[in-house]
Short mmCIF file of C-alpha atoms and ligand atoms in Angstrom, two decimals:
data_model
loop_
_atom_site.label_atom_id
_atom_site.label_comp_id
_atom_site.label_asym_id
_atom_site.label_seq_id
_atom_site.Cartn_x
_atom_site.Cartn_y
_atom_site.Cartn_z
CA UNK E 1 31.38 36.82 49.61
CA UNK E 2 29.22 39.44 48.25
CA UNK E 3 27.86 38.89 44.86
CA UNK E 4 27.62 41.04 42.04
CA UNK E 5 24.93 40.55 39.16
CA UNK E 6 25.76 41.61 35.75
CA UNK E 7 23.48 38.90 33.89
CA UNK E 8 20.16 40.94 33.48
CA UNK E 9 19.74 40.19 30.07
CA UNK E 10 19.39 36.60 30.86
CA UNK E 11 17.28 37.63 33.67
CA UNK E 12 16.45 40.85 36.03
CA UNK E 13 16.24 40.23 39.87
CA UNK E 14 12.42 40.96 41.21
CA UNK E 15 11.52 44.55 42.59
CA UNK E 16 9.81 44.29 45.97
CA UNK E 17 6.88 45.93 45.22
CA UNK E 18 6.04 43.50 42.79
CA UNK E 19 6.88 40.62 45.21
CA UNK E 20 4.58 42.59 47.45
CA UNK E 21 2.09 42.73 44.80
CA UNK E 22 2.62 39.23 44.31
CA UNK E 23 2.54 38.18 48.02
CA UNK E 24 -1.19 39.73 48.18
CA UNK E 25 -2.80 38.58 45.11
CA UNK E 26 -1.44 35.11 46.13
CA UNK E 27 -2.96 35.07 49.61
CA UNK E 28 -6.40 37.03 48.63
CA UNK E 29 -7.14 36.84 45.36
CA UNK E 30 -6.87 33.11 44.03
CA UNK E 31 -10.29 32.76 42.45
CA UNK E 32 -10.54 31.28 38.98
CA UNK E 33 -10.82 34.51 36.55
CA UNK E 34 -13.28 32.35 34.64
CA UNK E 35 -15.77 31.57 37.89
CA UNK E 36 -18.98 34.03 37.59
CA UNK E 37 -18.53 34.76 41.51
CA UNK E 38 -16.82 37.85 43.29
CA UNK E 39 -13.63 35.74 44.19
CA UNK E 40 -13.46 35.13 40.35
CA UNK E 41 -14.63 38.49 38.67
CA UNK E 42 -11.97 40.09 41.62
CA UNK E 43 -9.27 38.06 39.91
CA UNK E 44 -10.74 38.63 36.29
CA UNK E 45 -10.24 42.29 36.92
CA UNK E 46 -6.66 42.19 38.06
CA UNK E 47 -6.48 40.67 34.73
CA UNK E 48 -8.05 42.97 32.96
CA UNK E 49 -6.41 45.81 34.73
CA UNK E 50 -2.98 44.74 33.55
CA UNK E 51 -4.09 44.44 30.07
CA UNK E 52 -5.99 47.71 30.03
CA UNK E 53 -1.97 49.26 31.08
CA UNK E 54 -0.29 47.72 29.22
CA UNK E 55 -2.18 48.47 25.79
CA UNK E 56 -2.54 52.03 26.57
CA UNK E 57 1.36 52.61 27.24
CA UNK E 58 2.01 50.29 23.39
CA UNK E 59 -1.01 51.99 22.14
CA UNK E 60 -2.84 49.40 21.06
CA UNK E 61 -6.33 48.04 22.09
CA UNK E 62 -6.58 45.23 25.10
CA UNK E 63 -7.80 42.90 23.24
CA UNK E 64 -4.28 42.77 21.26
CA UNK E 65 -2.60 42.17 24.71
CA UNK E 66 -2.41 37.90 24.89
CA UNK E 67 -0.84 36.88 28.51
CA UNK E 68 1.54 33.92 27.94
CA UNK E 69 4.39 32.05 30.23
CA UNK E 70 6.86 34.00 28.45
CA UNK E 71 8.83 35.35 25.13
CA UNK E 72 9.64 31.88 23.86
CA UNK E 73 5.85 30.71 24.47
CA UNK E 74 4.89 33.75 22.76
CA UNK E 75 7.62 33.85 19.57
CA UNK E 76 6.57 30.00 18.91
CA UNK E 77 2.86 30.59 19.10
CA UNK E 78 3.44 33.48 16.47
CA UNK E 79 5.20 31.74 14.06
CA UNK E 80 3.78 28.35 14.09
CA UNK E 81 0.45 30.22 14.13
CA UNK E 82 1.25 32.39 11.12
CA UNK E 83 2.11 29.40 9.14
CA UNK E 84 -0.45 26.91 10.29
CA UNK E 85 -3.04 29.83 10.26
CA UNK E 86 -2.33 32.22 8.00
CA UNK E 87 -0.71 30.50 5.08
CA UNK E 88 2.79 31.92 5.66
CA UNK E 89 4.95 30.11 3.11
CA UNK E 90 8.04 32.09 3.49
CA UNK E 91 10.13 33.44 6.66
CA UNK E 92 12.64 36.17 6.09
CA UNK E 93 14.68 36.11 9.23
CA UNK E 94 18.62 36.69 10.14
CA UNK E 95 21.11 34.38 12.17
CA UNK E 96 21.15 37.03 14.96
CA UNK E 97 17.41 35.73 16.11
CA UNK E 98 17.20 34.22 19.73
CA UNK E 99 17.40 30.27 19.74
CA UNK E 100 13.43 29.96 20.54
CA UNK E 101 12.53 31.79 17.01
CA UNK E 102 15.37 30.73 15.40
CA UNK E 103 14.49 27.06 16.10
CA UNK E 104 11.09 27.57 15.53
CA UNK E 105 11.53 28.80 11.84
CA UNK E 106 13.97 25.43 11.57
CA UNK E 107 11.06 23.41 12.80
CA UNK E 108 8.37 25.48 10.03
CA UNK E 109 10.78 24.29 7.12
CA UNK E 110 10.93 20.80 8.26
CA UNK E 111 7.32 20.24 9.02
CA UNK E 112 5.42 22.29 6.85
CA UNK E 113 8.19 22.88 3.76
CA UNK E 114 8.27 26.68 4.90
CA UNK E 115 11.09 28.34 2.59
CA UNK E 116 13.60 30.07 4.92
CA UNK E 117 15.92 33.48 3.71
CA UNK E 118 18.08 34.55 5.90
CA UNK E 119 19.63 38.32 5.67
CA UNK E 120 23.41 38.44 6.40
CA UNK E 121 24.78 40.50 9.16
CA UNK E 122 27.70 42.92 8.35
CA UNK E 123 30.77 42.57 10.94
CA UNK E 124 29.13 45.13 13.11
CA UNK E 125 26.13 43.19 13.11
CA UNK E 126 23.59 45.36 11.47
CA UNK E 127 21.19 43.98 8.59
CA UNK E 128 20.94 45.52 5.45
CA UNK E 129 17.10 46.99 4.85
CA UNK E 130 18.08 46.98 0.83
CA UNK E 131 18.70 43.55 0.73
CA UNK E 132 15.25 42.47 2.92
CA UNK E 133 13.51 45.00 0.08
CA UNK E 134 15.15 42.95 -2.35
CA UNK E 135 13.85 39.98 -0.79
CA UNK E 136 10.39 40.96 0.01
CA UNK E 137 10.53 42.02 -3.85
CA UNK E 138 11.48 38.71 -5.11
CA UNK E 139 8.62 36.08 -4.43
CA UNK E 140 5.05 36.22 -4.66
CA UNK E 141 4.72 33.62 -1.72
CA UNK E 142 2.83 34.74 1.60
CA UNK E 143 5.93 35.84 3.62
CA UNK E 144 6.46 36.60 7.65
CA UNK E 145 9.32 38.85 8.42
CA UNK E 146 10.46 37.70 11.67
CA UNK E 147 13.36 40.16 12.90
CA UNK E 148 14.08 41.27 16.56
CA UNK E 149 14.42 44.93 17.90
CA UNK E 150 17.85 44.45 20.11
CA UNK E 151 19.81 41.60 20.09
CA UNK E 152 19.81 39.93 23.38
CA UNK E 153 24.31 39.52 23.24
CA UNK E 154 25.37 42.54 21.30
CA UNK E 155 22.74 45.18 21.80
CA UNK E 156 22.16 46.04 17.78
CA UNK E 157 19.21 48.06 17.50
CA UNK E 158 16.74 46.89 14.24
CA UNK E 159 15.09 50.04 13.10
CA UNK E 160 11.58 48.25 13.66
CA UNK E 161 9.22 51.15 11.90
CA UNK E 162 11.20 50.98 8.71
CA UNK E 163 10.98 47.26 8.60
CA UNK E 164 7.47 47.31 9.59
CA UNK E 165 7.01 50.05 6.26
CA UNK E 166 8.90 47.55 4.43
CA UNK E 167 6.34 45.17 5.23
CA UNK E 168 3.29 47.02 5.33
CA UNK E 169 4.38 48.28 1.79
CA UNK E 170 5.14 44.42 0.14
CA UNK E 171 1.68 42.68 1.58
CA UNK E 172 4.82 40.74 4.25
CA UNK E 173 3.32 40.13 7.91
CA UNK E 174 6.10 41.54 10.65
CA UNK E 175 6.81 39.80 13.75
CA UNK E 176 9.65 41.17 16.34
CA UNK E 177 10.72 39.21 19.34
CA UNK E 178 10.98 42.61 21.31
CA UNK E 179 11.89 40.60 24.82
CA UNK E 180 14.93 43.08 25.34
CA UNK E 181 13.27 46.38 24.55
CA UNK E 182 10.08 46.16 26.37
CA UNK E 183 9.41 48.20 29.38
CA UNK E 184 13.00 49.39 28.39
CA UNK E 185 12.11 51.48 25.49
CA UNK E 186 9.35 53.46 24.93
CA UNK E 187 7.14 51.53 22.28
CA UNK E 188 4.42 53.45 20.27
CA UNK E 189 2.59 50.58 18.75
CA UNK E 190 0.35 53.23 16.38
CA UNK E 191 3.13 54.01 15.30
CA UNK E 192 5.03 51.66 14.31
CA UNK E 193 2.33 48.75 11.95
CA UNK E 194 4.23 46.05 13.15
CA UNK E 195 1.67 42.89 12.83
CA UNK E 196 2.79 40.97 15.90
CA UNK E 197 5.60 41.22 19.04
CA UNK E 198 6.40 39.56 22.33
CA UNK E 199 7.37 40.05 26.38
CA UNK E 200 8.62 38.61 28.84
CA UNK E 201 8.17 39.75 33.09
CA UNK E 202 11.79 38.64 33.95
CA UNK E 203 13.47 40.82 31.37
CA UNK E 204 12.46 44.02 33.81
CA UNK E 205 12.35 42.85 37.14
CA UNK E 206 8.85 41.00 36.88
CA UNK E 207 8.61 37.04 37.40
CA UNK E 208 9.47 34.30 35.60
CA UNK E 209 6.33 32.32 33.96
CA UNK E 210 4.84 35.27 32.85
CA UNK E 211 4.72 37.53 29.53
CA UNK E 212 2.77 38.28 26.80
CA UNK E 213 1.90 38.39 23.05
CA UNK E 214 1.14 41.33 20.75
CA UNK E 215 -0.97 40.19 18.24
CA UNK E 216 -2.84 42.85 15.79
CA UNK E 217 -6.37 42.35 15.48
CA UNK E 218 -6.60 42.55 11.91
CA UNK E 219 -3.92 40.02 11.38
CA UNK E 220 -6.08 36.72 11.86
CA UNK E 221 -3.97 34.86 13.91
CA UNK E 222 -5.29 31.88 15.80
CA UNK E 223 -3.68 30.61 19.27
CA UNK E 224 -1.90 26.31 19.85
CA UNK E 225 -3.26 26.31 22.84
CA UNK E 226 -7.10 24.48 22.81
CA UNK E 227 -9.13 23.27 25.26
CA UNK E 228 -10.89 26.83 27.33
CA UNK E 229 -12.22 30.51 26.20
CA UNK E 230 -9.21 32.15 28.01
CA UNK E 231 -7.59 35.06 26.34
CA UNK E 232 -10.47 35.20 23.78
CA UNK E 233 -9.72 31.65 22.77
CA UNK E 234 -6.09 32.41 21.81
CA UNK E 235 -4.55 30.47 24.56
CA UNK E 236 -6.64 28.01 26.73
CA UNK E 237 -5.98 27.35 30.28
CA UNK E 238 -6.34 29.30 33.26
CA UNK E 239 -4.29 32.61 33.55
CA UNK E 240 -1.31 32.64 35.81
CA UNK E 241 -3.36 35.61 37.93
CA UNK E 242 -0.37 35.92 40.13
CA UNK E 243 2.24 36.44 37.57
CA UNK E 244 0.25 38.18 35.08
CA UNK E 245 -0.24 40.75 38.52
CA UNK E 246 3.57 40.41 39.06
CA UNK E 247 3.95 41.58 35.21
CA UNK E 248 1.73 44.72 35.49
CA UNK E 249 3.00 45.70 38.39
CA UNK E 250 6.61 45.75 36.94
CA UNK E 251 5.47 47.12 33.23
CA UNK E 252 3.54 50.08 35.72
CA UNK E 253 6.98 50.64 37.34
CA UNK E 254 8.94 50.69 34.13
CA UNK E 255 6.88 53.23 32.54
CA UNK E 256 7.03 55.85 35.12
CA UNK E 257 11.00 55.36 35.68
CA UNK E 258 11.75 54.36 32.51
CA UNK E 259 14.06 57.60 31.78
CA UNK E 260 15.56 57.90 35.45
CA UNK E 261 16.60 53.95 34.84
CA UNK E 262 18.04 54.38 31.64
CA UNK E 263 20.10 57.40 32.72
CA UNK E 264 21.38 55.69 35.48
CA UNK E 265 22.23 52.90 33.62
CA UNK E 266 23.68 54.64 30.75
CA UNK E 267 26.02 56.34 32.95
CA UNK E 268 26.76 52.95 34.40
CA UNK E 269 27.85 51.53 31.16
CA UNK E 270 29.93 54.36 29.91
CA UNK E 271 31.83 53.82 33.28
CA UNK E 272 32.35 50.59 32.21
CA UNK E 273 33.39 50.81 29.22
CA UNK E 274 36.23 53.95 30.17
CA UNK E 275 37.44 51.12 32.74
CA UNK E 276 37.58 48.35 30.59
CA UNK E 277 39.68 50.45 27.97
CA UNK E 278 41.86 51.97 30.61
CA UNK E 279 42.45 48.58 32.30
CA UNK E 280 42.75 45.83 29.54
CA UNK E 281 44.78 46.62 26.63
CA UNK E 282 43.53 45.10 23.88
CA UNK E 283 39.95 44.98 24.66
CA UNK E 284 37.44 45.29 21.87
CA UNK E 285 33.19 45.50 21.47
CA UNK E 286 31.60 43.56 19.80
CA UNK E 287 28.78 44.70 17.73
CA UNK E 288 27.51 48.26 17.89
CA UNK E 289 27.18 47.46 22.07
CA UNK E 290 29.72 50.41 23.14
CA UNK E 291 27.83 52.75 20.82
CA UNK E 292 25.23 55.00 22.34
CA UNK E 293 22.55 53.60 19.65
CA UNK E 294 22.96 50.22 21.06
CA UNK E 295 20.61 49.01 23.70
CA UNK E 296 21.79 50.43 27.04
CA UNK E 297 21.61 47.44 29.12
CA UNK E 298 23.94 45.18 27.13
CA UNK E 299 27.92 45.59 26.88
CA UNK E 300 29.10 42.71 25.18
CA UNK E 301 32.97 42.66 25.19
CA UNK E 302 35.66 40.75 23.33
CA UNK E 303 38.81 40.15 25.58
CA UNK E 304 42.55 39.61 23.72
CA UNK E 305 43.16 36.48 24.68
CA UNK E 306 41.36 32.81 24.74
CA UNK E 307 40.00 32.00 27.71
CA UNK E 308 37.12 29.13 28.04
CA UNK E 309 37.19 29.35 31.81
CA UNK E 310 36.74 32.81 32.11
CA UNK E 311 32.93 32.45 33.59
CA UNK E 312 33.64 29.96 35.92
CA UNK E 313 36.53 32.18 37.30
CA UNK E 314 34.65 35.09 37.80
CA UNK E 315 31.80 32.79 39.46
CA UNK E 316 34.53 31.92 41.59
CA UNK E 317 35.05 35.34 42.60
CA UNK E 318 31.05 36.39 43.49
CA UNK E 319 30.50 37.62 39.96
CA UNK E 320 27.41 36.57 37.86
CA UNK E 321 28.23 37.19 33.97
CA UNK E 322 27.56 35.58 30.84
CA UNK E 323 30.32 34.16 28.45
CA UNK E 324 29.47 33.28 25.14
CA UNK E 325 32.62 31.57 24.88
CA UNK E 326 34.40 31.28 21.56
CA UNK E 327 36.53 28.24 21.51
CA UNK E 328 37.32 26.47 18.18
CA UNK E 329 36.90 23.11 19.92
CA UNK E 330 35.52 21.03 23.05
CA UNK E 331 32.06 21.28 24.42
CA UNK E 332 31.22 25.18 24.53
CA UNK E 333 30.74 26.36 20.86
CA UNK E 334 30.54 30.70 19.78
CA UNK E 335 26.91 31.53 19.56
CA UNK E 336 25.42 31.84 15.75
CA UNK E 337 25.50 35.72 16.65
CA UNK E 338 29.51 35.79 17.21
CA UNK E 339 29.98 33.11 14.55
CA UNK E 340 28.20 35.24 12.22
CA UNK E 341 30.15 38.88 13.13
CA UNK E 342 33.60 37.67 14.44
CA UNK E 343 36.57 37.06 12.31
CA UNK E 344 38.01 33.18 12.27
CA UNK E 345 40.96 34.65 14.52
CA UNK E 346 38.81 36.25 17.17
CA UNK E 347 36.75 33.18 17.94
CA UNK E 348 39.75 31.32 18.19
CA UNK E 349 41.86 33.73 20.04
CA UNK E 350 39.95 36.12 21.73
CA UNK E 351 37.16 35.38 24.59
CA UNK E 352 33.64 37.21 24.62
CA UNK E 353 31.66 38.15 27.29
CA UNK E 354 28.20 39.70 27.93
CA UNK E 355 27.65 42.42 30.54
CA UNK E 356 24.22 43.52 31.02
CA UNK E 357 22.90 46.01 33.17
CA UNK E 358 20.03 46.96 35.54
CA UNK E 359 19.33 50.28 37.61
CA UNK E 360 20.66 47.85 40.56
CA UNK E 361 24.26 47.89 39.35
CA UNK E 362 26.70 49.66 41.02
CA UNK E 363 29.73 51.60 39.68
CA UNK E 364 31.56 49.79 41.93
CA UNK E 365 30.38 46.22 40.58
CA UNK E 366 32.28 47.23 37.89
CA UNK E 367 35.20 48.15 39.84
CA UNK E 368 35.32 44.32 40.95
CA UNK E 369 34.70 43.04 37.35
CA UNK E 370 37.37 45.01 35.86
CA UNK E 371 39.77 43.93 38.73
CA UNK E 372 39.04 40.76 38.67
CA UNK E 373 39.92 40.46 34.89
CA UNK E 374 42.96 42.08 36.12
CA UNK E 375 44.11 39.09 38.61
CA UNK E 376 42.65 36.78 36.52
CA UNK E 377 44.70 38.04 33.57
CA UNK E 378 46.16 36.03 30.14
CA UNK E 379 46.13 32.45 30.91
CA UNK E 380 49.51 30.96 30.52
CA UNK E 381 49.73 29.10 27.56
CA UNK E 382 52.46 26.61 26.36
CA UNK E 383 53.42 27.87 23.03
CA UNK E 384 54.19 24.69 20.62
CA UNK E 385 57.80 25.27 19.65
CA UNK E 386 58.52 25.91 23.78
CA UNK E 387 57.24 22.46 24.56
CA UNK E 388 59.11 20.91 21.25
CA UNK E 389 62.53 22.35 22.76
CA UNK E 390 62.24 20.85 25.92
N1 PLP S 1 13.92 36.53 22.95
C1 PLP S 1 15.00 37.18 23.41
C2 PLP S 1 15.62 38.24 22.58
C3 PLP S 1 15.54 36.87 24.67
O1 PLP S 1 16.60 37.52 25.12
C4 PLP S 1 14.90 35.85 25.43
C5 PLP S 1 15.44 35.44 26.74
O2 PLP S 1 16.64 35.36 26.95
C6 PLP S 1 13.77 35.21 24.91
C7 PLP S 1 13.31 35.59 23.67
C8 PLP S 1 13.05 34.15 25.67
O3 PLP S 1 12.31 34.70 26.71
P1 PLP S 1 11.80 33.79 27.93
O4 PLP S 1 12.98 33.56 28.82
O5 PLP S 1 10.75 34.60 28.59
O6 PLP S 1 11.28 32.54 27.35
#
């Protein structure tokens, strides 16, 4: 059976010249960057080579660049940092944040009384700048402002520079868990006075275990991590050379095709969406994800019917997809995002799913999604009066 991969938001399948890139550092270059001989400085330099890259393309120094295992390492080492370092008292944040900030900021109240304000989504799931002005306007307390760019299930698109104005202009510090837009937008970090932001390799066809922080010099932040001089003391232990190789070679990659990817794909999801109309009566989108502002690699789609199975069906038939389901009971509960845009009737009725997109999909992946919905159609349901006549 062949398979068909429409999960890259959850993850991005490796390119082979990274695994090539990979493959070599592995077998030649496996000194300790730390170690004052060749085999060391060689592997200290990859290091430094990725770093120097990536900074230039954000436009930002290298020392700003922090390599971590990945977004949720960095995102926790942010905020915890911010509030155990900086004397963050206050976190402005929405319930559309990914479950490794949003849990974080949970675990900042509980442990260190941090007051939490979240901003309420509107159906389509945008925020309202207004009321975060409002916000940042109404306490004197030291405040983070932790907001993402694109929303890893529907594909919203924050306006980062404004909020990062808004910031700048009320003495807030700005974090934004940028894991979806990295090496998938172009990101001009002088631009944009954002104080702090995070990556992850896997989100564009890099490795897992690897990512980084942004963290502005001027901000003060310290790392968790003790115990070694790596990354300029922010985060001890030795660097992941490999991965941190595997990450550069995938950010150098992104940069140079980023527009020939992102036409490819946006043609790809336009297909998609034309089918899914044409084919399933009834279909919806959730969010702002069939509008060309959204991020281009997420489609997330809200089928007329309830179906809790619906992932393991189309598992079943080769296809690799994420659900979100939106049942009213059993095990599987709507994510806070669909809970906080969806009416009480479409999470009980309707089923969501998540289709996200990489310059490896095919047109005629979709062809087998959108037929496979077909055969897998409305599941039959026992209506209550039928059963009562009976
Ligand atoms: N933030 C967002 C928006 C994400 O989509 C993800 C991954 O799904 C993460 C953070 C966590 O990244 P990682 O898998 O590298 O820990």
């Amino acid at each position: 059976m062949e398979r068909i991969y429409l999960d890259n938001a959850a993850t991005t399948p490796l390119d082979e010249e990274v695994i090539d890139c990979m493959v070599n550092v592995l077998k030649f270059n496996y000194g300790n960057p730390s170690s004052t001989h060749s085999l060391g400085q060689e592997a200290k330099t990859i290091l430094e080579e990725v770093r120097r890259k990536i900074a230039n393309s954000l436009k930002v120094t290298p020392g700003e660049i922090i390599f971590t295992s990945c977004g949720t390492e960095s995102n926790n080492m942010i905020i915890k940092s911010a509030v155990n370092y900086l004397g963050v008292e206050r976190i402005i944040t929405s319930p559309l944040e990914h479950k490794c900030v949003a849990e974080t900021c949970l675990e900042m109240k509980k442990l260190k009384g941090v007051e939490l304000l979240y901003l309420k989504p509107d159906a389509q799931g945008d925020l309202d700048l207004q009321e975060l002005e409002d916000a940042l306007k109404s306490s004197d307390k030291k405040t983070l402002v932790t907001l993402m760019h694109a929303n890893n299930e529907i594909g919203n698109i924050l306006d980062i520079r404004k909020v990062a104005d808004l910031c700048k202009e009320n003495h807030a510090l700005f974090h934004s868990d940028t894991v979806q837009t990295m090496a998938h937008l172009d990101l001009d970090f002088s631009k944009i006075p954002l104080d702090f932001a995070s990556c992850s390799a896997h989100k564009f066809h890099g490795p897992k275990g690897s990512g980084f922080a942004f963290i502005r010099k001027s901000s003060g932040l310290k790392g968790l991590i003790t115990g070694g001089s790596q990354e300029r003391s922010m985060r001890a232990g030795t660097e992941n050379v490999t991965g941190i190789a595997g990450l550069g070679k995938a950010w150098e990659i992104s940069q140079t095709k980023m527009e020939d990817y992102k036409n490819l794909i946006i043609e790809i999801k336009h297909y998609a969406i034309q089918q899914l109309k044409e084919k399933i009566p009834g279909i919806k989108f959730n969010g702002r994800s069939a509008e060309d502002k959204s991020l281009y690699t997420i489609l997330n789609i809200l089928l007329p019917y309830r179906n809790p199975l619906i992932g393991l069906q189309l598992d079943m038939k080769g296809i690799a997809i994420s659900q979100g389901s939106a049942c009213s009971s059993g095990a599987s509960k709507p994510s806070m995002v669909l809970m906080s845009i969806l009416s009480e009737d479409e999470l009980e009725c309707c089923t969501p799913l998540r289709i996200s997109f990489s310059h490896y999909t095919k047109k005629s992946d979709i062809d087998a999604l959108v037929l496979a919905l077909e055969e897998i159609g409305r599941p039959f349901v026992i209506e209550k009066s039928d059963s009562l006549h009976r």
